PDB file of C-alpha atoms in Angstrom:
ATOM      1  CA  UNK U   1       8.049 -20.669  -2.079  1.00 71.00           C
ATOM      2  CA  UNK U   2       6.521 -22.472   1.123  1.00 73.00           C
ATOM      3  CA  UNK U   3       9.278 -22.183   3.030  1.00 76.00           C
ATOM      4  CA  UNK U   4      10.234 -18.702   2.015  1.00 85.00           C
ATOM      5  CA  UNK U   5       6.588 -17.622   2.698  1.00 84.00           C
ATOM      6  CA  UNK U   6       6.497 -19.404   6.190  1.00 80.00           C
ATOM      7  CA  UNK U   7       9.941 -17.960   7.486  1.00 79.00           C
ATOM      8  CA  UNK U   8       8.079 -14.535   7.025  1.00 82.00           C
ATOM      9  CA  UNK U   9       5.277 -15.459   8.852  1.00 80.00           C
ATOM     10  CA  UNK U  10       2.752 -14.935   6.100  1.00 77.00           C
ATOM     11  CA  UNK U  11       1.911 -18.493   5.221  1.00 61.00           C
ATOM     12  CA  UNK U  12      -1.320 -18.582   7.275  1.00 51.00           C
ATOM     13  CA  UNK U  13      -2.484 -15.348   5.680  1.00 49.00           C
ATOM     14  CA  UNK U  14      -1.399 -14.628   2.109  1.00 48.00           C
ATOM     15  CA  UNK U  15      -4.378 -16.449   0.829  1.00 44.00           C
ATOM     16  CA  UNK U  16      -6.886 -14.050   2.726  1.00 49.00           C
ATOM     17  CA  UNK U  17      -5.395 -11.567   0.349  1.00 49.00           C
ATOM     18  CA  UNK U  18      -8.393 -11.943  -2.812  1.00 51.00           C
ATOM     19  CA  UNK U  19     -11.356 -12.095  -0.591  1.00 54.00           C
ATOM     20  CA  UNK U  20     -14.171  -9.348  -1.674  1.00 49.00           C
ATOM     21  CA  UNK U  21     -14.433  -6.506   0.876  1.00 49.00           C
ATOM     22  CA  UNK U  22     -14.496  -3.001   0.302  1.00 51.00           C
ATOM     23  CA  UNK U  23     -12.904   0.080   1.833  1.00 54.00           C
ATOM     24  CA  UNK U  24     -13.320   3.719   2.165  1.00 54.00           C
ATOM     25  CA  UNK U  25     -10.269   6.119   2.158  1.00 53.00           C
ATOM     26  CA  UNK U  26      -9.930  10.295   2.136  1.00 52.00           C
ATOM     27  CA  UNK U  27      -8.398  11.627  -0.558  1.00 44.00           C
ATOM     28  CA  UNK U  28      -5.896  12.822   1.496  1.00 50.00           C
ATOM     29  CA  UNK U  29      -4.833   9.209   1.786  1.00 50.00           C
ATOM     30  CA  UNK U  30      -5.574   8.559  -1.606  1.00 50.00           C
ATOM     31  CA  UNK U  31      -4.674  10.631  -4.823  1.00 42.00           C
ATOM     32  CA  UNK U  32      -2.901  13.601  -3.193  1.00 44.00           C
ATOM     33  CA  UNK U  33      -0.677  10.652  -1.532  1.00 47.00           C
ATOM     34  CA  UNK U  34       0.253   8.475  -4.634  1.00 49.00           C
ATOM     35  CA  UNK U  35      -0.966  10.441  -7.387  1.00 48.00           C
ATOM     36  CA  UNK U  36      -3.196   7.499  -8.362  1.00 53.00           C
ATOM     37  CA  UNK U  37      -7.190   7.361  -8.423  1.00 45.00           C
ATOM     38  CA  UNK U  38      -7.715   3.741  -9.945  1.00 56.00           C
ATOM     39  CA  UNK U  39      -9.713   1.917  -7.120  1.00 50.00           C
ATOM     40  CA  UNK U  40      -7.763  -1.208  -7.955  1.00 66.00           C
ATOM     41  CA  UNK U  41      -4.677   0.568  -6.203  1.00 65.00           C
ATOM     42  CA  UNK U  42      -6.071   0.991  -2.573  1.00 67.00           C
ATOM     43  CA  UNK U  43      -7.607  -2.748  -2.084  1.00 79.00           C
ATOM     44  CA  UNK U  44      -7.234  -3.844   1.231  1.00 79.00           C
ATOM     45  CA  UNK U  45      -5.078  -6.429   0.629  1.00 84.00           C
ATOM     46  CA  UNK U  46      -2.561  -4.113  -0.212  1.00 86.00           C
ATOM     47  CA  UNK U  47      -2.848  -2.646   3.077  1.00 86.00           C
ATOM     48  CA  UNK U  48      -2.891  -5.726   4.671  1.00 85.00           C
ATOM     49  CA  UNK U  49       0.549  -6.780   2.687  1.00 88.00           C
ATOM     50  CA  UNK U  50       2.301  -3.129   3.453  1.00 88.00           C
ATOM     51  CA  UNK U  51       1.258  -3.335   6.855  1.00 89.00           C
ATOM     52  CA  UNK U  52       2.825  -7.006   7.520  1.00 89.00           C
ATOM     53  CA  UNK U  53       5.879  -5.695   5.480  1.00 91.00           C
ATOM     54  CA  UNK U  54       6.044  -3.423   7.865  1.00 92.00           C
ATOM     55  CA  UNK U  55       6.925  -5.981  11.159  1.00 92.00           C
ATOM     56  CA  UNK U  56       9.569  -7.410   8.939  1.00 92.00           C
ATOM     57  CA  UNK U  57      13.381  -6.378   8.215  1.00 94.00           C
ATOM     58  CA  UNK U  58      13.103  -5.003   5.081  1.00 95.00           C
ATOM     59  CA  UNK U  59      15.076  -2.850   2.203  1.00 96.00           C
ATOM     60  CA  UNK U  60      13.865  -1.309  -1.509  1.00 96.00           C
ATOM     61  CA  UNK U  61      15.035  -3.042  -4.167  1.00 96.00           C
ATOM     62  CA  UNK U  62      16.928  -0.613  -5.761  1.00 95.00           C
ATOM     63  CA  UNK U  63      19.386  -0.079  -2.396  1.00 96.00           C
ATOM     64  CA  UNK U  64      20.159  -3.818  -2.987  1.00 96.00           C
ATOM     65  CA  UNK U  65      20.515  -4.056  -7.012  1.00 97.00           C
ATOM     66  CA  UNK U  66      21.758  -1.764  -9.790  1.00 95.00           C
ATOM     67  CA  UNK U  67      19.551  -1.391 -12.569  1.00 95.00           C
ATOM     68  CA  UNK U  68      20.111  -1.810 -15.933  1.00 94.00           C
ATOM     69  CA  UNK U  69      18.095  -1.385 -18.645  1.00 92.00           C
ATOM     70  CA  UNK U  70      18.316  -3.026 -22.084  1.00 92.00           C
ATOM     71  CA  UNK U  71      17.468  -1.899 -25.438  1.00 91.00           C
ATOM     72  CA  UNK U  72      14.073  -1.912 -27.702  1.00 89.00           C
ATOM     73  CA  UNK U  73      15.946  -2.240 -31.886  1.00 92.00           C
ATOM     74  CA  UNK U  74      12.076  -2.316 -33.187  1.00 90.00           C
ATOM     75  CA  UNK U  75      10.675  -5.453 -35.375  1.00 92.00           C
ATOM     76  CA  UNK U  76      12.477  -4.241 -38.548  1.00 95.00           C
ATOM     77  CA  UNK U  77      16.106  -5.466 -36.945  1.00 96.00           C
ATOM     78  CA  UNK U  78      14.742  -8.692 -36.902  1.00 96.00           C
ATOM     79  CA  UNK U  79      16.760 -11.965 -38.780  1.00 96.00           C
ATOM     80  CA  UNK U  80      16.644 -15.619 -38.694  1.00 94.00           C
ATOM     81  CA  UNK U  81      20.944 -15.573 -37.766  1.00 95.00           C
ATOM     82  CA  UNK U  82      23.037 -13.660 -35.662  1.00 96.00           C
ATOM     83  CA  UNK U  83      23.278 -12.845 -31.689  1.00 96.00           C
ATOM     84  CA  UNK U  84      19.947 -14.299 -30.151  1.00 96.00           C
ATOM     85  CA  UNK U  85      17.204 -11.552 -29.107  1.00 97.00           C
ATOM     86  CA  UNK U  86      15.621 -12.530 -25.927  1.00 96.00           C
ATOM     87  CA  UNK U  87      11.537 -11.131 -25.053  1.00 95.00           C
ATOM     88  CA  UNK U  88       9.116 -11.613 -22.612  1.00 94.00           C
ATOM     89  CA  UNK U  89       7.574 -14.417 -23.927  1.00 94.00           C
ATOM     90  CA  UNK U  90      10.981 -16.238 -23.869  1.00 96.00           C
ATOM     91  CA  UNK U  91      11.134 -15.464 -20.470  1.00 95.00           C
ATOM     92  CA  UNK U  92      10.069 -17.478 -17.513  1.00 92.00           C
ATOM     93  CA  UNK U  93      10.876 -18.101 -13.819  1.00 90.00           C
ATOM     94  CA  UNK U  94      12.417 -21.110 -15.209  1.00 89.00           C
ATOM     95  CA  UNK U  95      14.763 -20.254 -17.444  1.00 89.00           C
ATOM     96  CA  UNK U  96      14.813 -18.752 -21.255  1.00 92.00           C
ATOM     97  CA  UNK U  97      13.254 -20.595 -24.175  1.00 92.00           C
ATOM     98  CA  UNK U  98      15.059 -20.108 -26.826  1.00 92.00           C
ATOM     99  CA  UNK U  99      14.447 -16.840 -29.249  1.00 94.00           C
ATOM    100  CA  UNK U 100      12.770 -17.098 -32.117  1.00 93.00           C
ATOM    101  CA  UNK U 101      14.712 -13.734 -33.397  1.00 96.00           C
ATOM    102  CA  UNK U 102      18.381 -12.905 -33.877  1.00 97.00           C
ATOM    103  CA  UNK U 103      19.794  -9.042 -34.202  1.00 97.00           C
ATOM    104  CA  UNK U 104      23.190  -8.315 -36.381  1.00 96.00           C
ATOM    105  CA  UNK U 105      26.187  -8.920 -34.416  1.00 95.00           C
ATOM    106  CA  UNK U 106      27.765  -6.039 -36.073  1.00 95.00           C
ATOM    107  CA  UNK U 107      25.334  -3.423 -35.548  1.00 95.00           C
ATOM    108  CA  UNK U 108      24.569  -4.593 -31.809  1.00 95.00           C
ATOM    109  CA  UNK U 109      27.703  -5.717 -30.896  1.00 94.00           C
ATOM    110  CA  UNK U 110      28.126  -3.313 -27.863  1.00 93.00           C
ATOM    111  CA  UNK U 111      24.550  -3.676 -26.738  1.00 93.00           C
ATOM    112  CA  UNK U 112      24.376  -5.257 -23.192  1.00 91.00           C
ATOM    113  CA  UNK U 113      24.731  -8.676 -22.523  1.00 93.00           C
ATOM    114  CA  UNK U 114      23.434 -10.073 -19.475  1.00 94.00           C
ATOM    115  CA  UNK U 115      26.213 -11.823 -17.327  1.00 94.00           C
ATOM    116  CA  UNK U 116      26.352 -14.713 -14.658  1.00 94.00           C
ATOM    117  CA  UNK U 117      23.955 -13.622 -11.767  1.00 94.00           C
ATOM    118  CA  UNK U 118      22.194 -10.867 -13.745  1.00 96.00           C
ATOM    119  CA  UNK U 119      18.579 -11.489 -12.178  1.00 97.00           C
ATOM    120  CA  UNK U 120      16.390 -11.112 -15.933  1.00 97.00           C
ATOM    121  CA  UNK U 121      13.438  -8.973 -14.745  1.00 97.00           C
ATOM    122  CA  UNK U 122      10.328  -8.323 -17.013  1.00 95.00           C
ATOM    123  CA  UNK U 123       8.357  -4.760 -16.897  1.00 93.00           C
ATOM    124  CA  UNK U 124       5.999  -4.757 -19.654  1.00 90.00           C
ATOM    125  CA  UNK U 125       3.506  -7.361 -20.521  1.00 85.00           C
ATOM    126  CA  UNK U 126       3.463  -9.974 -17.870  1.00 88.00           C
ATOM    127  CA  UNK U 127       5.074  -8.127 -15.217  1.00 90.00           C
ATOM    128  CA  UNK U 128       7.312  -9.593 -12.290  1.00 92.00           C
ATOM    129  CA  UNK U 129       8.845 -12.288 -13.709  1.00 94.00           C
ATOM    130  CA  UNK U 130      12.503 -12.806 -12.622  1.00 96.00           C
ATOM    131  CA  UNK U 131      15.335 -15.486 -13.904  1.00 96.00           C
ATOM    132  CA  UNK U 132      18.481 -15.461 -11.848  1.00 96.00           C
ATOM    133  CA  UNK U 133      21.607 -16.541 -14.847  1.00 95.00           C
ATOM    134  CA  UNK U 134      24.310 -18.764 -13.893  1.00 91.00           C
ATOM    135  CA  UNK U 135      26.616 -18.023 -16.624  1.00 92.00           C
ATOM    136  CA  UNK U 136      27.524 -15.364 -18.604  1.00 93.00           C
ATOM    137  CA  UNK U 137      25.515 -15.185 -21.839  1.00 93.00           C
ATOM    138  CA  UNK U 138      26.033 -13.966 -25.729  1.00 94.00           C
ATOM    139  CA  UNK U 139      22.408 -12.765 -26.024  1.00 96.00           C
ATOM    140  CA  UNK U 140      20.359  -9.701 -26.001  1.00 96.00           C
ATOM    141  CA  UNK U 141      17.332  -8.969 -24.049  1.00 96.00           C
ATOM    142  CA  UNK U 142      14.540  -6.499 -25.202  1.00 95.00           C
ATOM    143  CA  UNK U 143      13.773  -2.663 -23.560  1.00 94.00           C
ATOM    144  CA  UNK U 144      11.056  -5.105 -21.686  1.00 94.00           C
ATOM    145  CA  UNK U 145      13.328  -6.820 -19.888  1.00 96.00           C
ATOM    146  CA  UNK U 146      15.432  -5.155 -16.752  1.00 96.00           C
ATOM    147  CA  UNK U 147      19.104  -6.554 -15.734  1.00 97.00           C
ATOM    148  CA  UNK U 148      19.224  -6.321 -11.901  1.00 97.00           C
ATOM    149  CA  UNK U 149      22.967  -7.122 -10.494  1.00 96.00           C
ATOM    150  CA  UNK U 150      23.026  -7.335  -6.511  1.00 96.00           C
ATOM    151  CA  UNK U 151      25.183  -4.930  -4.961  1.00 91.00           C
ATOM    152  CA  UNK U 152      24.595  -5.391  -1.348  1.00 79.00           C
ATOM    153  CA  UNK U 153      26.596  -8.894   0.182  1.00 83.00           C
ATOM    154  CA  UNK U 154      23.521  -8.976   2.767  1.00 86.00           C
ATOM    155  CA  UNK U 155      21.198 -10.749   0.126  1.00 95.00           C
ATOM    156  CA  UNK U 156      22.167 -13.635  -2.115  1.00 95.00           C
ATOM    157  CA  UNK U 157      20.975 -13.199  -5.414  1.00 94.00           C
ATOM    158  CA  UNK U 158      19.032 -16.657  -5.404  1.00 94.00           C
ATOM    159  CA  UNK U 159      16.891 -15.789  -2.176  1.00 95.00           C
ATOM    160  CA  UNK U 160      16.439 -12.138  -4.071  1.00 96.00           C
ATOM    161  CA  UNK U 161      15.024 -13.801  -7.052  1.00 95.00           C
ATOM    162  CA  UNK U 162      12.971 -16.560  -4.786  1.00 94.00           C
ATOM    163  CA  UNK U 163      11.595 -13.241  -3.503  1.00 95.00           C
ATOM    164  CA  UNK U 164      10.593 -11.637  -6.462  1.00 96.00           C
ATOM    165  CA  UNK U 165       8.884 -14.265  -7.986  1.00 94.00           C
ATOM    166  CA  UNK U 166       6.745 -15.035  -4.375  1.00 93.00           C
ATOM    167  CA  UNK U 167       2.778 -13.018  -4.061  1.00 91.00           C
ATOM    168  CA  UNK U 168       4.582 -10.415  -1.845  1.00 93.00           C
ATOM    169  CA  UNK U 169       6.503  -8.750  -5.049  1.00 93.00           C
ATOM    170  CA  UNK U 170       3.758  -9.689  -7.185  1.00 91.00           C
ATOM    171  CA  UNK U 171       0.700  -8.028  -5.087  1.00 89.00           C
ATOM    172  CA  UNK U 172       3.572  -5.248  -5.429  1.00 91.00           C
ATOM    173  CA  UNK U 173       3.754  -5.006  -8.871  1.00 89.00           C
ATOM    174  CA  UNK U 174       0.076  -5.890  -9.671  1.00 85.00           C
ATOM    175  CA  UNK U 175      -0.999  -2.859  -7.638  1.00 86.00           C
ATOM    176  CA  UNK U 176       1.626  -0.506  -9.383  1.00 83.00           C
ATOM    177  CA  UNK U 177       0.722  -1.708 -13.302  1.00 76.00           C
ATOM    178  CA  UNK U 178      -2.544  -2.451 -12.425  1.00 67.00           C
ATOM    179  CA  UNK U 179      -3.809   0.659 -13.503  1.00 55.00           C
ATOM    180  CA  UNK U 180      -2.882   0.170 -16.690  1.00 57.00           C
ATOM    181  CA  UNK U 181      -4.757  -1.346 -19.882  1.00 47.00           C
ATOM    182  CA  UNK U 182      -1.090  -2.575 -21.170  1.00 56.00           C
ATOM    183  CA  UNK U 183       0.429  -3.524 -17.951  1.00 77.00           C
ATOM    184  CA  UNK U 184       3.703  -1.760 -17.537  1.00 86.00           C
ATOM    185  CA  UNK U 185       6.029  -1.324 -14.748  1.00 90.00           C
ATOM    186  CA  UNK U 186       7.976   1.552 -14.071  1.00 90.00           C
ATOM    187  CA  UNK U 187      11.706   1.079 -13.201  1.00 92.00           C
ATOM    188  CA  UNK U 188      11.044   4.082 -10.668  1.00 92.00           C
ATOM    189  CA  UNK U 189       8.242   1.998  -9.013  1.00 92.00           C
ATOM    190  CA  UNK U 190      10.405  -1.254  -9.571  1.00 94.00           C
ATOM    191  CA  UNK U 191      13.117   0.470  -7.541  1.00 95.00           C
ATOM    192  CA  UNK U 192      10.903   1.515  -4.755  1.00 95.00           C
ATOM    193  CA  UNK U 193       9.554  -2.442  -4.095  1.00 96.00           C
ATOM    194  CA  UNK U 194       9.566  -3.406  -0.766  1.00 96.00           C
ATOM    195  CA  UNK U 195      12.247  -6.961  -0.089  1.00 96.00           C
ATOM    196  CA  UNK U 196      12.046  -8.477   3.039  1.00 95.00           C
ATOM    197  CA  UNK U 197      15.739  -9.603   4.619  1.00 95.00           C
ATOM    198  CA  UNK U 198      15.508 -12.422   6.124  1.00 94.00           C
ATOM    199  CA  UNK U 199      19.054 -13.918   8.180  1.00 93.00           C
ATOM    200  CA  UNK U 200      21.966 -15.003   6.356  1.00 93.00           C
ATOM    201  CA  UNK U 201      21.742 -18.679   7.004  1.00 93.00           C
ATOM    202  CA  UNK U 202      17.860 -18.828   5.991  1.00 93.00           C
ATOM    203  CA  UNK U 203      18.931 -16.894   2.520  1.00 93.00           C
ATOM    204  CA  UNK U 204      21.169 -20.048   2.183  1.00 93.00           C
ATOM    205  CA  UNK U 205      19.292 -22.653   3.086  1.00 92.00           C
ATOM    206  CA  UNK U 206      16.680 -21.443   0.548  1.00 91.00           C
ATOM    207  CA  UNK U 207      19.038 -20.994  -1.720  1.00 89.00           C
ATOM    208  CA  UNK U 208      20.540 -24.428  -1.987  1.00 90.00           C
ATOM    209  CA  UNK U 209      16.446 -25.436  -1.964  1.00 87.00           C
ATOM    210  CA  UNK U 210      15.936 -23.170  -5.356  1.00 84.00           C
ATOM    211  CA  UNK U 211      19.659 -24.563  -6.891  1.00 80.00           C
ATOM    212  CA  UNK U 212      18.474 -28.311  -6.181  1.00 80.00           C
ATOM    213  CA  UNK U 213      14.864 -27.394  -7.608  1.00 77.00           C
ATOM    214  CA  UNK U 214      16.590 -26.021 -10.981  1.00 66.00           C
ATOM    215  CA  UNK U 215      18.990 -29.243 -11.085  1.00 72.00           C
ATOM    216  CA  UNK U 216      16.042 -31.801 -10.852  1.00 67.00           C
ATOM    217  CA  UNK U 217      13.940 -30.067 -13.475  1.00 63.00           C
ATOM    218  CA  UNK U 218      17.110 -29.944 -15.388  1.00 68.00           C
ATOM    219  CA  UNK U 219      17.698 -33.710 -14.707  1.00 68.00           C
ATOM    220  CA  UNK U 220      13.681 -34.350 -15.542  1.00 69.00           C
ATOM    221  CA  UNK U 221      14.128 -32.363 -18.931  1.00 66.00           C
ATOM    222  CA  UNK U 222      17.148 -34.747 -19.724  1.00 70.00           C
ATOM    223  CA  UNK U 223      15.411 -37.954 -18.891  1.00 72.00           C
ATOM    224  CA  UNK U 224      11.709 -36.769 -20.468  1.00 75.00           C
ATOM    225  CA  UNK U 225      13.873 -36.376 -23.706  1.00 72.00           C
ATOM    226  CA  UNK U 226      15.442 -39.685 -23.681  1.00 73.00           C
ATOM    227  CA  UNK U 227      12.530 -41.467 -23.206  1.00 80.00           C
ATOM    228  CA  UNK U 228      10.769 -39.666 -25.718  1.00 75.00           C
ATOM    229  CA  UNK U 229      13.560 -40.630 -28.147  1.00 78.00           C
ATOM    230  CA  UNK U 230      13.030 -44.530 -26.557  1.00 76.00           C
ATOM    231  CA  UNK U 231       9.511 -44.230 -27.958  1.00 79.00           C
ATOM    232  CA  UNK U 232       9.936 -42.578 -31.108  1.00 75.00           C
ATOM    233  CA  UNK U 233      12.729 -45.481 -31.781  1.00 73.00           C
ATOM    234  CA  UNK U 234      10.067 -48.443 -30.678  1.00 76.00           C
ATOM    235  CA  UNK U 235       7.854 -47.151 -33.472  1.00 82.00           C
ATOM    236  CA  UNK U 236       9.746 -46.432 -36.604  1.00 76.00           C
ATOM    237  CA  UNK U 237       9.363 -48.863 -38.834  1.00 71.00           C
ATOM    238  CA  UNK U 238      11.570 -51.256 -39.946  1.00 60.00           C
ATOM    239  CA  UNK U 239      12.927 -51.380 -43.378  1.00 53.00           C
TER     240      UNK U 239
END
């Protein structure tokens, strides 16, 4: 995130972005503009974010990915067996826990499954977060939960979701939901998010960074088991 946040040139001054100040603005660059009169919405930092945006190559995320939404079945479809149901809470930037819920195969057997490099984006309840998959999958994913499948070759969909999960998406979607007292995120607005491009080779070299990341946290995971099982061994008792 470092890296990705220095190539844009905003390393020195994302941090500057929660300081207390206060600002005036006319309605006409207010409400009749966005349609929104929450405060929240117009805080400087925002500003300061669109206007640095603005010296960078940029596109809206929904010229780069098609959008997909899933499907909400409702608590009553519930079970303990079956094709696994994946929500927001199971959902993190690094990776999916796995659900405590299952739906009928039979009824949902068309519903969507997500496939290898389906970026999992969450709209409702914590907002933002985004999990790149690198297979294809045999689960579900609720209404909550967006499938976002690049389209455009000019952005790799590892630097896309390296993006996503950085402050300049989430200042984005903080100031869109934020007016809300259950955050939610509206695909429209979702679509509209501003992604900065950055060259080819720099998408790659972050890339492998974020790959390598995911395979030593894998690799940690592995050994933090073993040597859990090495201790819970050493203290069994002996019969």
């Amino acid at each position: 995130m470092y890296l990705l946040l220095k190539e844009l040139g905003l390393i020195d001054d994302m941090p500057q972005r929660n300081k207390v100040v206060t600002t005036e603005k006319k309605l006409s660059a207010t409400f009749l503009a966005s349609g929104r009169l929450d405060a929240e919405y117009y805080q400087p930092k925002y500003d300061y974010l669109d206007s640095q945006l603005a010296q960078l190559p940029t596109q809206r995320l929904g010229e780069l990915v098609e959008v997909r939404k899933s499907i909400e079945p409702g608590s009553e479809a519930y079970q303990t067996e079956g094709i696994p149901f994946v929500r927001v809470s199971d959902l993190n930037k690094f990776g999916l826990e796995t659900p405590s819920v299952c739906l009928d195969r039979t009824t949902y057997a068309t519903a969507p499954r997500p496939q290898k490099d389906t970026i999992l984006l969450s709209k409702d309840g914590s907002v933002g977060i985004a999990y790149k998959l690198d297979t294809d999958t045999d689960m579900i994913t609720s209404g909550a939960i967006l499938h976002l499948s690049v389209k455009e070759k000019e952005v790799l969909p590892d630097y896309l979701t390296l993006v996503l999960n950085s402050p300049i998406v989430k200042m984005q979607a903080e100031r869109d939901a934020g007016g809300s007292i259950i955050q939610h995120w509206k695909p429209s607005e979702i679509e509209q998010v501003i992604i900065p491009i950055l060259p080819p080779d720099m998408q790659q070299k972050l890339s492998e960074q974020v790959s390598k990341s995911f395979e030593l946290r894998r690799e940690a995971g592995v050994l933090l088991s073993e040597a859990k099982g090495m201790v819970e061994r050493a203290i069994e008792p002996t019969a």
